[in-house]
């Protein structure tokens, strides 16, 4: 069995698409690129599950403290993810072009951006942390704890940037296993430190035998501290892996600013950054609107958001693999390989997400019960999870289609779609609901579902409409020429 798997890993590497573009080879290449990232995101989500559950055992207010920072973290990470995706597209295309010098030039500019972005974002996030809970309309009871938690997890920003950007570049070269291993260690460290930092010293019973467990009892501050330490470990290890990758790095003394490469990378990254920033800002506003409905409703909302996240992990796990493969087809200037890759990835994620949707619908109550013992929170959270379950396959397809645009470097259209859909459907819709009698969390989530469906339709039209298909590929080629 081991020998068979080894042969399959060798046969279905990214560069082997050059010699064989059959559906079978495309499919297994996608699987070999995607599975480590899917496992990585899955385990990250499991840790988020455990984090939320561990904090939820303290109180509903503690859940709200951590939940308030969830959408803020998306906002903070947006520019970092954008740079990672933009330079992933460049490295993947350079791999298809067989241009090792272009790969190293792109990697050098990514290093400069890791340093510059992390310093700027870290200072800004920490400076704003005392004011954010109030701006988001959170209950005064959690203002101080939420501010401290957010500041603590933003302190090691350069390590967070290293994990995201260097991890993307490693994946662009086809190395998806190293980021998986590093994130496994990071997530495990986070959980262990949570056990030590969140709860006070206590006695548990294992087979009727008392076992003393030491703890600091730091609550949400302890959860933030555990996360920050895990970021430091992960960032250090990701830099080491990046610097040891011969395709990407040639030593710090060789790094120099390359204007043309930097501009090309930023042209791809900027629309993604604007997209993710505006969308994440929308999530912040969205969370603020829901938080104004009360602590228990907000707790149900934030827990349900976390609970849902594990069910679209396959989509985000496949997105990086899709972008890498699309960038490679662009480098080879192979239209047929491009279209086969798009169609297979979209069909695969749609089929994969259908049973996930059924599981989410069937086990909504037990899933909510995992996070909290509050009966009202469980009932409300399970109700909205059953609503959103039906839209999961469409959401998964939209994630893959966005990955196609990212791989092509054509990121302006997704920015327009994401921004328009988020603000006109989700935000405006919820504002209207809150100003009408009978506002409920269920009605809020219906607008969230509508937002996801509209994005899927518009992304699909941009890629599959017969007038757009060839033109999009040709424009991407012209842009990269």
Coordinates of C-alpha atoms in Angstrom, one line a residue:
X1 CA 0.0 0.0 0.0
X2 CA 2.8 2.4 0.9
X3 CA 4.6 1.7 -2.4
X4 CA 1.3 2.4 -4.3
X5 CA 0.8 5.7 -2.5
X6 CA 4.4 6.7 -3.1
X7 CA 4.0 6.0 -6.9
X8 CA 0.8 8.0 -7.0
X9 CA 2.4 11.0 -5.3
X10 CA 5.2 10.9 -7.9
X11 CA 2.9 10.5 -10.9
X12 CA 0.5 13.2 -9.9
X13 CA 2.8 16.1 -9.1
X14 CA 2.0 19.5 -10.5
X15 CA 4.7 19.5 -13.2
X16 CA 3.4 16.2 -14.6
X17 CA 0.4 17.9 -16.0
X18 CA 2.7 19.1 -18.8
X19 CA 2.9 15.6 -20.3
X20 CA -0.7 14.3 -19.6
X21 CA -3.8 16.5 -19.2
X22 CA -6.4 13.7 -19.1
X23 CA -9.2 14.0 -16.6
X24 CA -7.7 11.3 -14.4
X25 CA -4.4 13.0 -14.1
X26 CA -6.0 16.4 -13.5
X27 CA -8.2 14.9 -10.8
X28 CA -5.5 13.1 -8.9
X29 CA -3.1 16.1 -9.2
X30 CA -5.8 18.2 -7.6
X31 CA -6.3 15.6 -4.9
X32 CA -2.6 15.4 -4.1
X33 CA -2.2 19.1 -4.0
X34 CA -5.4 19.7 -2.0
X35 CA -5.5 16.9 0.6
X36 CA -2.8 18.3 2.9
X37 CA -4.4 21.8 2.8
X38 CA -7.9 20.3 3.5
X39 CA -6.5 18.4 6.5
X40 CA -4.7 21.5 7.7
X41 CA -7.8 23.6 7.5
X42 CA -9.9 20.8 9.1
X43 CA -7.5 20.6 12.0
X44 CA -7.4 24.4 12.4
X45 CA -11.2 24.4 12.5
X46 CA -11.2 21.6 15.1
X47 CA -8.9 23.7 17.2
X48 CA -11.3 26.6 16.8
X49 CA -14.1 24.3 17.9
X50 CA -12.1 23.3 20.9
X51 CA -11.1 26.9 21.7
X52 CA -14.7 28.1 21.5
X53 CA -15.9 25.2 23.5
X54 CA -13.3 25.7 26.2
X55 CA -14.1 29.4 26.5
X56 CA -17.8 28.6 26.4
X57 CA -17.5 26.5 29.5
X58 CA -16.5 29.7 31.4
X59 CA -19.6 31.8 30.5
X60 CA -21.7 33.1 27.6
X61 CA -19.9 36.4 28.0
X62 CA -16.6 34.7 27.5
X63 CA -17.9 33.2 24.3
X64 CA -19.0 36.7 23.2
X65 CA -15.5 38.1 24.0
X66 CA -13.8 35.6 21.7
X67 CA -16.6 35.7 19.1
X68 CA -16.2 39.5 18.8
X69 CA -12.6 39.0 17.7
X70 CA -13.5 36.4 15.1
X71 CA -14.6 38.9 12.4
X72 CA -11.8 41.3 13.4
X73 CA -9.3 38.6 12.8
X74 CA -10.6 38.1 9.3
X75 CA -10.2 41.9 8.8
X76 CA -6.6 41.9 10.1
X77 CA -5.6 38.8 8.1
X78 CA -7.1 40.2 4.9
X79 CA -4.0 42.0 3.5
X80 CA -1.8 39.1 4.5
X81 CA -4.0 36.5 2.7
X82 CA -4.2 38.8 -0.3
X83 CA -0.4 39.0 -0.6
X84 CA -0.1 35.3 -0.1
X85 CA -2.7 34.6 -2.9
X86 CA -1.2 37.2 -5.3
X87 CA 2.4 35.9 -5.0
X88 CA 1.1 32.3 -5.1
X89 CA -0.4 33.1 -8.5
X90 CA 3.0 34.5 -9.7
X91 CA 5.0 31.6 -8.4
X92 CA 2.6 29.0 -9.8
X93 CA 2.8 30.7 -13.3
X94 CA 6.6 30.9 -13.1
X95 CA 6.6 27.2 -12.3
X96 CA 4.6 26.6 -15.4
X97 CA 7.0 28.8 -17.4
X98 CA 10.0 26.9 -16.0
X99 CA 11.4 30.2 -14.8
X100 CA 13.3 29.7 -11.5
X101 CA 14.6 33.3 -11.4
X102 CA 11.1 34.7 -11.5
X103 CA 10.1 32.4 -8.6
X104 CA 13.0 33.7 -6.5
X105 CA 12.2 37.4 -7.4
X106 CA 8.6 36.9 -6.3
X107 CA 9.7 35.2 -3.1
X108 CA 12.1 38.1 -2.2
X109 CA 9.3 40.7 -2.6
X110 CA 7.1 38.6 -0.4
X111 CA 9.7 38.7 2.4
X112 CA 9.7 42.5 2.2
X113 CA 5.9 42.6 2.4
X114 CA 5.9 40.2 5.4
X115 CA 8.0 42.7 7.3
X116 CA 6.3 45.9 6.2
X117 CA 2.7 44.7 6.5
X118 CA 3.2 43.0 9.9
X119 CA 4.7 46.1 11.5
X120 CA 2.0 48.5 10.1
X121 CA -0.9 46.1 11.0
X122 CA 0.4 45.2 14.4
X123 CA 0.8 48.8 15.5
X124 CA -2.6 49.8 14.1
X125 CA -4.5 46.8 15.7
X126 CA -3.0 47.3 19.1
X127 CA -3.6 51.0 19.1
X128 CA -7.3 50.5 18.1
X129 CA -8.0 47.6 20.5
X130 CA -9.3 49.7 23.4
X131 CA -12.0 51.3 21.2
X132 CA -13.1 48.4 19.0
X133 CA -15.6 46.6 21.4
X134 CA -17.5 49.9 21.9
X135 CA -17.5 50.6 18.1
X136 CA -19.0 47.2 17.5
X137 CA -21.8 47.8 19.9
X138 CA -20.8 45.0 22.3
X139 CA -22.2 44.8 25.9
X140 CA -20.2 47.0 28.3
X141 CA -19.6 44.0 30.5
X142 CA -17.2 42.5 27.9
X143 CA -15.4 45.7 26.6
X144 CA -12.3 45.4 28.7
X145 CA -11.8 41.6 28.2
X146 CA -12.5 41.9 24.5
X147 CA -10.0 44.7 24.1
X148 CA -7.2 42.8 25.9
X149 CA -7.9 39.6 24.1
X150 CA -7.7 41.3 20.7
X151 CA -4.5 43.2 21.6
X152 CA -2.7 40.1 22.8
X153 CA -3.4 38.0 19.7
X154 CA -2.3 40.9 17.5
X155 CA 1.1 41.4 19.2
X156 CA 3.0 38.6 17.3
X157 CA 1.8 40.0 13.9
X158 CA 5.1 39.3 12.1
X159 CA 4.7 35.6 13.0
X160 CA 1.1 35.6 11.8
X161 CA 2.2 37.1 8.5
X162 CA 4.9 34.5 8.1
X163 CA 2.5 31.6 8.6
X164 CA 0.1 33.0 6.0
X165 CA 2.3 34.4 3.3
X166 CA 5.2 31.9 3.4
X167 CA 2.7 29.1 3.7
X168 CA 1.1 30.2 0.5
X169 CA 4.4 30.4 -1.4
X170 CA 5.3 26.9 -0.2
X171 CA 2.0 25.6 -1.6
X172 CA 2.6 27.4 -4.9
X173 CA 5.6 25.2 -5.4
X174 CA 3.5 22.1 -4.8
X175 CA 4.8 21.7 -1.2
X176 CA 1.5 21.4 0.7
X177 CA 2.7 19.0 3.4
X178 CA 5.2 21.3 5.2
X179 CA 2.5 24.0 6.0
X180 CA 0.3 21.1 7.2
X181 CA 2.9 19.8 9.6
X182 CA 3.7 23.3 11.0
X183 CA 0.0 24.1 11.5
X184 CA -0.5 20.8 13.2
X185 CA 2.1 21.7 15.8
X186 CA 0.7 25.2 16.2
X187 CA -2.8 24.0 16.8
X188 CA -1.7 21.3 19.2
X189 CA 0.3 23.9 21.2
X190 CA -2.6 26.2 21.3
X191 CA -4.9 23.6 22.8
X192 CA -2.4 22.5 25.4
X193 CA -1.7 26.0 26.5
X194 CA -5.5 26.7 26.6
X195 CA -5.8 23.9 29.2
X196 CA -3.1 25.5 31.3
X197 CA -4.0 29.2 30.9
X198 CA -7.8 29.4 30.8
X199 CA -8.9 27.4 33.8
X200 CA -7.7 27.4 37.4
X201 CA -6.1 24.4 39.1
X202 CA -8.6 21.7 39.4
X203 CA -9.1 18.0 40.2
X204 CA -10.6 15.6 37.6
X205 CA -11.4 12.0 38.0
X206 CA -10.1 9.3 35.6
X207 CA -11.4 5.8 36.3
X208 CA -12.5 7.1 39.8
X209 CA -9.0 8.3 40.5
X210 CA -8.5 12.0 41.3
X211 CA -6.0 13.7 39.1
X212 CA -4.7 17.2 39.9
X213 CA -4.4 19.5 36.9
X214 CA -2.5 22.8 37.3
X215 CA -3.9 26.0 35.7
X216 CA -3.5 29.7 35.9
X217 CA -7.3 30.6 35.7
X218 CA -6.7 33.5 33.3
X219 CA -9.9 33.1 31.4
X220 CA -10.2 34.9 28.0
X221 CA -6.8 36.5 28.6
X222 CA -5.3 33.1 28.9
X223 CA -6.9 32.0 25.6
X224 CA -5.4 35.0 23.9
X225 CA -2.0 34.3 25.4
X226 CA -2.1 30.7 24.2
X227 CA -2.9 31.8 20.7
X228 CA -0.1 34.4 20.6
X229 CA 2.5 31.9 21.7
X230 CA 1.3 29.4 19.1
X231 CA 1.6 32.1 16.4
X232 CA 5.2 32.7 17.5
X233 CA 6.1 29.1 17.2
X234 CA 4.3 28.7 13.8
X235 CA 5.8 31.8 12.3
X236 CA 9.3 30.8 13.3
X237 CA 8.9 27.3 11.8
X238 CA 7.3 28.6 8.6
X239 CA 10.2 31.0 8.0
X240 CA 12.7 28.2 8.5
X241 CA 10.8 26.0 6.0
X242 CA 10.6 28.8 3.5
X243 CA 14.3 29.7 3.9
X244 CA 15.2 26.0 3.3
X245 CA 13.2 25.7 0.1
X246 CA 15.7 26.0 -2.7
X247 CA 13.1 27.0 -5.2
X248 CA 12.1 30.1 -3.2
X249 CA 15.0 31.4 -1.1
X250 CA 18.6 32.2 -1.9
X251 CA 19.7 33.8 1.4
X252 CA 18.9 37.1 3.1
X253 CA 22.0 38.8 1.6
X254 CA 20.6 38.3 -1.9
X255 CA 17.2 40.0 -1.2
X256 CA 16.7 43.2 -3.1
X257 CA 13.7 45.3 -4.0
X258 CA 12.5 44.5 -7.6
X259 CA 10.1 47.3 -8.7
X260 CA 8.6 45.4 -11.7
X261 CA 8.0 42.2 -9.7
X262 CA 6.6 44.1 -6.7
X263 CA 4.2 46.1 -8.9
X264 CA 3.1 42.9 -10.7
X265 CA 2.5 41.1 -7.4
X266 CA 0.6 44.1 -5.9
X267 CA -1.6 44.5 -9.0
X268 CA -2.8 41.0 -8.3
X269 CA -2.9 41.3 -4.5
X270 CA -4.5 44.8 -4.3
X271 CA -8.0 43.8 -5.5
X272 CA -7.8 40.7 -3.3
X273 CA -6.8 42.9 -0.3
X274 CA -9.6 45.4 -1.0
X275 CA -12.0 42.5 -1.5
X276 CA -11.1 40.7 1.7
X277 CA -10.8 44.0 3.7
X278 CA -14.1 45.3 2.5
X279 CA -15.8 41.9 3.0
X280 CA -14.2 41.4 6.4
X281 CA -15.2 45.0 7.4
X282 CA -18.7 43.9 6.3
X283 CA -18.4 40.9 8.7
X284 CA -17.3 43.2 11.5
X285 CA -20.4 45.5 10.8
X286 CA -22.5 42.4 10.5
X287 CA -21.3 41.1 13.9
X288 CA -21.8 44.5 15.4
X289 CA -25.4 44.5 14.2
X290 CA -26.0 41.1 15.6
X291 CA -24.3 41.9 18.9
X292 CA -26.8 44.8 19.4
X293 CA -29.5 42.1 19.6
X294 CA -28.2 40.9 23.0
X295 CA -25.5 38.8 24.5
X296 CA -27.3 35.4 24.3
X297 CA -28.3 36.0 20.6
X298 CA -24.8 37.1 19.8
X299 CA -23.3 34.0 21.6
X300 CA -25.7 31.7 19.5
X301 CA -24.6 33.6 16.4
X302 CA -20.9 33.4 17.0
X303 CA -21.0 29.7 18.0
X304 CA -23.1 28.8 15.0
X305 CA -20.6 30.6 12.7
X306 CA -17.7 28.5 14.2
X307 CA -19.9 25.3 14.0
X308 CA -20.6 25.9 10.3
X309 CA -17.0 26.6 9.4
X310 CA -15.9 23.0 9.6
X311 CA -18.4 22.1 6.9
X312 CA -16.9 24.3 4.2
X313 CA -13.3 23.4 5.0
X314 CA -13.1 21.3 1.8
X315 CA -13.8 24.4 -0.2
X316 CA -11.0 26.5 1.3
X317 CA -8.7 23.5 1.4
X318 CA -9.2 23.1 -2.4
X319 CA -9.1 26.8 -3.2
X320 CA -5.3 27.1 -2.9
X321 CA -4.8 23.9 -4.9
X322 CA -7.2 25.3 -7.6
X323 CA -5.3 28.6 -7.8
X324 CA -2.0 26.8 -8.0
X325 CA -3.2 24.5 -10.9
X326 CA -4.9 27.4 -12.7
X327 CA -1.7 29.5 -12.5
X328 CA 0.3 26.6 -13.8
X329 CA -2.1 26.1 -16.8
X330 CA -1.7 29.9 -17.5
X331 CA 2.1 29.4 -17.5
X332 CA 1.7 26.6 -20.0
X333 CA -0.8 28.6 -22.1
X334 CA -3.0 25.5 -22.2
X335 CA -6.7 26.5 -22.7
X336 CA -7.9 22.9 -22.7
X337 CA -6.1 22.0 -19.5
X338 CA -7.5 25.2 -17.9
X339 CA -11.1 24.4 -18.7
X340 CA -10.8 20.7 -17.6
X341 CA -9.2 21.9 -14.3
X342 CA -12.0 24.4 -13.6
X343 CA -14.9 21.9 -14.4
X344 CA -13.4 19.0 -12.4
X345 CA -12.7 21.1 -9.3
X346 CA -16.2 22.7 -9.4
X347 CA -17.9 19.3 -9.8
X348 CA -15.8 17.7 -7.2
X349 CA -16.5 20.3 -4.5
X350 CA -20.2 20.3 -5.2
X351 CA -20.4 16.5 -4.8
X352 CA -18.2 16.6 -1.7
X353 CA -20.3 19.3 0.0
X354 CA -23.7 17.6 -0.4
X355 CA -23.2 15.0 2.4
X356 CA -21.6 17.6 4.5
X357 CA -24.8 19.7 4.3
X358 CA -26.9 16.7 5.3
X359 CA -24.6 16.1 8.4
X360 CA -24.9 19.7 9.4
X361 CA -28.7 19.6 9.2
X362 CA -29.0 16.3 11.0
X363 CA -26.6 17.0 13.9
X364 CA -27.2 20.7 14.4
X365 CA -28.3 20.3 18.0
X366 CA -25.4 18.0 19.1
X367 CA -22.9 20.3 17.4
X368 CA -24.2 23.3 19.3
X369 CA -24.3 21.3 22.5
X370 CA -20.5 20.7 22.1
X371 CA -19.9 24.4 22.6
X372 CA -22.3 25.4 25.3
X373 CA -24.7 24.1 27.9
X374 CA -27.1 27.1 27.6
X375 CA -30.3 25.6 26.3
X376 CA -31.6 28.9 24.7
X377 CA -28.3 29.3 22.9
X378 CA -28.3 25.7 21.6
X379 CA -31.9 25.9 20.3
X380 CA -31.3 29.2 18.5
X381 CA -28.0 28.2 17.0
X382 CA -29.3 24.8 15.8
X383 CA -32.2 26.5 14.1
X384 CA -30.0 28.8 12.0
X385 CA -27.5 26.0 11.2
X386 CA -30.3 24.0 9.7
X387 CA -31.2 26.9 7.5
X388 CA -27.7 27.4 6.3
X389 CA -27.1 23.7 5.6
X390 CA -28.9 23.9 2.3
X391 CA -26.6 26.6 0.9
X392 CA -23.3 24.8 1.7
X393 CA -22.7 23.2 -1.7
X394 CA -23.3 26.6 -3.4
X395 CA -20.9 28.3 -1.0
X396 CA -18.3 25.6 -1.7
X397 CA -18.6 26.3 -5.4
X398 CA -18.2 30.0 -4.9
X399 CA -14.9 29.4 -3.0
X400 CA -13.5 27.3 -5.8
X401 CA -14.5 29.8 -8.5
X402 CA -12.8 32.6 -6.5
X403 CA -9.7 30.4 -6.5
X404 CA -9.9 30.3 -10.3
X405 CA -9.9 34.1 -10.5
X406 CA -7.0 34.2 -8.1
X407 CA -5.0 31.7 -10.1
X408 CA -5.6 33.8 -13.3
X409 CA -4.6 36.9 -11.5
X410 CA -7.9 38.4 -12.5
X411 CA -9.0 39.7 -9.1
X412 CA -11.0 42.9 -9.8
X413 CA -14.3 41.1 -10.7
X414 CA -14.4 39.0 -7.5
X415 CA -13.8 42.3 -5.6
X416 CA -16.8 43.9 -7.2
X417 CA -19.0 40.9 -6.7
X418 CA -18.0 40.3 -3.0
X419 CA -18.3 44.0 -2.1
X420 CA -21.7 44.6 -3.8
X421 CA -23.2 41.4 -2.5
X422 CA -21.9 41.8 1.0
X423 CA -23.0 45.4 1.5
X424 CA -26.2 45.6 -0.5
X425 CA -27.7 42.2 0.4
X426 CA -26.3 41.2 3.8
X427 CA -25.6 44.5 5.6
X428 CA -28.5 46.6 4.2
X429 CA -30.8 43.7 4.6
X430 CA -30.0 43.2 8.3
X431 CA -30.2 46.9 9.0
X432 CA -33.7 46.9 7.6
X433 CA -34.6 43.8 9.7
X434 CA -33.4 45.4 12.9
X435 CA -35.5 48.5 12.3
X436 CA -38.7 46.4 11.8
X437 CA -40.7 44.7 14.5
X438 CA -40.0 41.0 15.1
X439 CA -36.3 41.0 14.2
X440 CA -34.8 37.5 14.8
X441 CA -31.5 35.8 14.2
X442 CA -33.2 33.5 11.7
X443 CA -34.1 36.4 9.5
X444 CA -30.6 37.7 9.8
X445 CA -29.1 34.4 8.6
X446 CA -31.5 34.3 5.6
X447 CA -29.8 37.4 4.3
X448 CA -26.4 35.8 4.9
X449 CA -27.5 32.8 2.9
X450 CA -28.8 35.0 0.1
X451 CA -25.5 36.8 -0.1
X452 CA -23.6 33.5 -0.6
X453 CA -26.1 32.3 -3.3
X454 CA -25.8 35.6 -5.3
X455 CA -22.0 35.4 -5.2
X456 CA -22.0 31.9 -6.5
X457 CA -24.2 32.8 -9.5
X458 CA -22.2 35.9 -10.4
X459 CA -18.8 34.1 -10.1
X460 CA -20.2 31.3 -12.3
X461 CA -21.5 33.7 -14.9
X462 CA -18.0 35.4 -15.1
X463 CA -16.3 32.0 -15.8
X464 CA -18.8 29.8 -17.6
X465 CA -20.8 32.1 -19.7
X466 CA -19.9 31.3 -23.3
X467 CA -18.8 34.9 -24.1
X468 CA -16.6 35.0 -21.0
X469 CA -14.8 31.7 -21.0
X470 CA -12.0 32.1 -23.6
X471 CA -11.9 35.9 -23.2
X472 CA -11.1 35.6 -19.4
X473 CA -8.2 33.2 -20.1
X474 CA -6.8 35.4 -22.9
X475 CA -7.0 38.5 -20.8
X476 CA -5.1 36.7 -18.0
X477 CA -2.4 35.7 -20.5
X478 CA -2.1 39.3 -21.7
X479 CA -1.8 40.6 -18.2
X480 CA 1.0 38.3 -17.3
X481 CA 2.9 38.7 -20.6

